[in-house]
XYZ file of N, CA and C in Angstrom:
330
model
N 28.430 105.798 171.936
C 27.473 105.179 172.749
C 27.808 104.065 173.807
N 27.028 104.352 174.969
C 27.461 103.363 176.053
C 26.922 102.049 175.659
N 27.674 100.812 176.435
C 26.970 99.521 176.196
C 25.876 99.597 176.879
N 24.915 98.689 176.224
C 23.430 98.797 176.688
C 22.378 99.796 176.136
N 23.246 100.837 175.170
C 22.265 101.729 174.817
C 22.124 101.513 173.194
N 21.360 102.092 172.495
C 21.202 101.969 170.957
C 20.947 103.595 170.593
N 21.216 103.468 169.340
C 21.259 104.927 168.645
C 20.068 104.927 167.718
N 19.183 103.942 167.754
C 17.849 103.910 166.530
C 17.063 103.921 167.547
N 15.781 104.428 167.015
C 14.254 104.393 167.588
C 13.418 103.413 167.159
N 13.925 102.301 166.146
C 13.432 101.327 165.732
C 13.836 100.084 166.401
N 12.653 99.397 167.013
C 13.152 97.929 167.525
C 12.438 97.125 166.502
N 13.361 96.140 166.154
C 12.752 95.043 165.498
C 11.723 94.291 166.192
N 10.739 93.492 165.636
C 9.977 92.928 166.311
C 10.361 91.397 166.921
N 9.827 90.929 168.153
C 10.716 89.919 168.857
C 10.195 88.722 167.776
N 11.132 87.806 167.949
C 10.793 86.650 166.828
C 9.934 85.735 167.609
N 9.608 84.557 166.744
C 8.434 83.820 167.439
C 9.046 83.043 168.749
N 8.147 82.661 169.714
C 8.185 82.061 170.803
C 8.681 83.184 171.779
N 8.784 84.628 171.623
C 9.004 85.634 172.581
C 8.352 86.737 172.180
N 8.521 87.566 173.418
C 7.587 88.760 173.346
C 8.579 90.128 174.064
N 8.013 91.371 173.939
C 8.788 92.455 174.430
C 8.550 92.434 175.868
N 9.410 92.749 176.710
C 9.397 92.870 178.091
C 8.661 94.145 178.300
N 7.919 94.147 179.504
C 7.240 95.374 179.887
C 8.395 96.742 180.025
N 7.659 97.705 179.761
C 8.657 99.034 179.860
C 9.201 99.252 181.142
N 8.626 98.767 182.047
C 9.103 99.115 183.539
C 10.190 97.892 183.953
N 10.288 97.045 183.298
C 10.928 95.776 183.584
C 12.534 96.005 183.045
N 13.524 95.174 183.824
C 14.709 95.736 183.232
C 15.666 96.368 183.745
N 16.923 96.579 183.382
C 17.753 97.434 183.928
C 18.448 98.532 182.827
N 17.613 98.381 181.596
C 18.268 99.212 180.518
C 17.613 100.785 180.828
N 18.458 101.728 180.730
C 17.886 102.980 181.147
C 18.220 103.857 179.898
N 17.686 105.216 179.866
C 17.539 105.756 178.654
C 18.861 106.369 178.464
N 19.423 106.473 177.222
C 20.643 107.328 177.061
C 20.904 108.576 177.476
N 21.979 109.268 178.422
C 21.864 110.710 178.667
C 22.526 111.551 177.575
N 22.760 110.694 176.425
C 23.279 111.756 175.175
C 22.472 111.750 174.216
N 21.131 111.263 174.219
C 20.208 110.969 173.091
C 18.951 111.123 173.640
N 17.813 111.206 172.911
C 16.319 111.161 173.311
C 15.773 109.942 173.043
N 16.545 108.843 172.428
C 15.914 107.731 172.254
C 15.721 106.761 173.350
N 14.631 106.142 173.462
C 14.192 105.046 174.597
C 15.232 103.891 174.134
N 15.705 103.066 175.455
C 16.337 102.103 175.377
C 15.586 100.877 174.726
N 16.180 99.990 174.011
C 15.552 98.777 173.527
C 15.245 97.800 174.707
N 13.709 97.405 174.677
C 13.606 96.464 175.775
C 14.204 94.759 175.060
N 14.137 93.982 175.831
C 14.427 92.648 175.852
C 13.100 91.992 175.366
N 13.628 90.832 174.190
C 12.560 89.874 174.061
C 12.698 88.704 175.041
N 11.890 88.211 175.496
C 11.750 87.334 176.449
C 10.730 86.193 176.248
N 11.326 84.966 176.574
C 10.346 83.913 176.189
C 9.000 83.907 176.557
N 8.165 83.261 175.817
C 6.737 83.230 176.349
C 6.519 82.277 177.298
N 5.530 82.636 178.369
C 5.688 81.864 179.583
C 5.299 80.246 179.170
N 5.794 79.511 180.203
C 5.471 77.817 180.014
C 4.031 77.637 179.661
N 4.061 76.714 179.054
C 2.577 76.188 178.531
C 1.947 77.139 177.417
N 2.521 77.795 176.800
C 2.206 78.787 175.674
C 3.247 78.665 174.507
N 2.861 79.126 173.465
C 3.626 79.505 172.377
C 3.352 80.578 171.367
N 4.358 81.143 170.283
C 4.020 82.060 169.617
C 4.681 81.855 168.185
N 3.941 81.661 167.418
C 4.651 81.194 166.059
C 4.929 82.636 165.103
N 4.581 83.562 165.372
C 4.632 84.663 164.456
C 5.899 85.687 165.353
N 6.628 86.464 164.571
C 7.004 87.619 165.094
C 6.155 88.691 165.512
N 6.358 89.312 166.720
C 5.593 90.451 167.356
C 5.901 90.581 168.967
N 5.778 91.875 169.200
C 6.024 92.355 170.487
C 5.008 91.879 171.883
N 4.029 91.853 171.398
C 2.715 91.620 172.608
C 2.752 90.356 173.183
N 2.564 90.498 174.424
C 2.721 89.062 175.338
C 1.306 88.471 174.866
N 0.094 88.972 174.657
C -1.119 88.467 174.239
C -0.844 87.552 172.922
N 0.062 87.463 172.085
C 0.633 86.743 171.175
C 0.750 85.530 171.566
N 1.426 85.400 172.709
C 1.538 83.978 173.330
C 0.239 83.278 173.531
N 0.025 81.996 172.990
C -1.244 81.311 173.060
C -1.188 80.165 173.929
N -2.156 79.721 174.632
C -2.060 78.796 175.410
C -1.848 77.369 174.546
N -1.283 76.255 174.735
C -1.027 74.906 174.287
C -2.302 74.242 174.190
N -3.060 74.474 175.592
C -4.066 73.656 175.817
C -3.746 72.253 176.667
N -4.911 71.720 177.089
C -4.479 70.590 178.098
C -3.972 69.173 177.558
N -3.784 69.032 176.027
C -3.517 67.857 175.477
C -1.872 68.005 174.858
N -1.292 69.443 175.097
C -0.019 69.732 174.708
C 0.667 70.276 175.532
N 2.005 70.272 175.388
C 3.006 71.387 176.000
C 4.015 71.939 174.946
N 4.542 73.271 175.486
C 5.242 74.051 174.526
C 6.523 73.271 174.297
N 7.070 73.670 172.860
C 8.549 72.983 172.790
C 9.340 73.994 173.461
N 10.747 73.519 173.272
C 11.803 74.452 174.014
C 11.715 75.893 173.542
N 11.491 76.125 172.431
C 11.767 77.314 171.721
C 10.407 78.548 171.984
N 9.506 77.598 172.330
C 7.988 77.965 172.655
C 7.419 78.968 171.357
N 7.891 78.021 170.294
C 7.309 78.331 168.493
C 6.069 77.554 168.385
N 5.897 76.466 168.998
C 4.892 75.442 168.860
C 4.566 74.613 170.036
N 3.685 73.727 169.906
C 3.464 72.797 171.069
C 3.426 71.294 170.703
N 3.924 70.424 171.459
C 3.925 68.890 171.212
C 2.771 68.405 171.781
N 2.034 67.517 171.113
C 0.675 66.925 171.547
C 1.179 65.454 172.609
N 0.415 65.441 173.674
C 0.651 64.628 174.605
C 0.081 63.207 174.115
N 1.063 61.988 174.093
C 0.383 60.893 173.327
C 1.439 59.597 173.828
N 0.935 58.528 173.987
C 1.730 57.394 174.275
C 2.306 56.841 173.090
N 3.763 56.419 173.475
C 4.496 55.806 172.264
C 3.772 54.837 171.300
N 2.773 54.021 171.928
C 2.018 53.119 171.326
C 1.168 53.995 170.360
N 0.513 54.851 170.683
C -0.566 55.604 169.921
C 0.370 56.261 168.880
N 1.371 56.840 169.163
C 2.171 57.555 168.375
C 2.582 56.589 167.013
N 2.922 55.554 167.216
C 3.340 54.726 166.037
C 1.873 54.500 165.150
N 0.777 54.255 165.809
C -0.437 53.834 165.265
C -0.810 54.931 164.390
N -1.323 56.219 165.173
C -2.072 57.499 164.443
C -1.364 58.691 165.342
N -0.146 58.972 164.989
C 0.375 60.300 165.636
C -0.547 61.490 165.494
N -0.446 62.208 166.533
C -1.099 63.599 166.884
C -0.084 64.643 166.355
N -0.665 65.609 165.574
C 0.203 66.961 165.212
C -0.608 68.276 165.975
N 0.201 69.276 165.957
C -0.283 70.407 166.714
C -0.462 71.331 165.512
N -1.458 71.848 165.394
C -1.627 72.986 164.484
C -1.583 74.506 165.076
N -0.584 75.135 164.646
C -0.326 76.399 165.279
C -1.371 77.502 164.927
N -2.215 77.404 164.024
C -3.304 78.262 163.523
C -4.502 78.157 164.446
N -4.843 76.831 164.602
C -6.020 76.504 165.431
C -5.703 76.286 167.056
N -4.416 76.157 167.345
C -3.799 75.579 168.651
C -4.688 74.678 169.292
N -4.233 73.553 168.297
C -5.037 72.216 168.768
C -4.355 70.942 168.294
N -4.468 69.933 168.889
C -3.994 68.708 168.558
C -4.765 67.861 167.328
N -4.401 67.068 166.525
C -5.326 66.542 165.434
C -4.719 65.027 165.285
N -5.212 63.972 164.865
C -4.767 62.976 164.536
C -4.469 63.323 163.106
N -3.150 62.666 162.612
C -2.524 63.011 161.317
C -3.289 62.395 160.415
N -4.018 61.298 160.511
C -4.773 60.498 159.793
C -6.198 61.130 159.107
N -6.445 62.276 160.199
C -7.521 62.911 160.083
C -7.338 64.361 159.715
N -6.293 64.680 159.640
C -5.799 66.271 159.506
C -5.675 66.799 158.322
N -6.278 67.790 157.908
C -6.452 68.492 156.474
C -5.956 69.999 157.029
N -4.622 70.291 156.641
C -4.164 71.922 156.772
C -5.042 72.813 156.145
N -5.414 73.820 157.155
C -6.315 74.774 156.483
C -5.501 75.745 155.475
N -6.560 76.338 154.605
C -5.588 77.108 153.424
C -5.087 78.458 153.993
């Protein structure tokens, strides 16, 4: 098997923070010695979005919203808040709801 080719037909789902690139993107080509398709790369969700679950679809990358920015790995978002407010009542980001909440008023959903 040549470098860049794989011998399995099963792709592992992309980890949180990434999605599978479009089939037409990239430079990986089908192997001339097998009938298997090449594996497509997992690429980071777009800036301003996050994805907390494994999966391949770009649609799983959700917007952080106006009050937050994605973390480096794009697995969650960090809420915008001044240093003073952070000390008084910090904001936390809920990945299930995709929103920022004051920690003192937040109850984690079941």
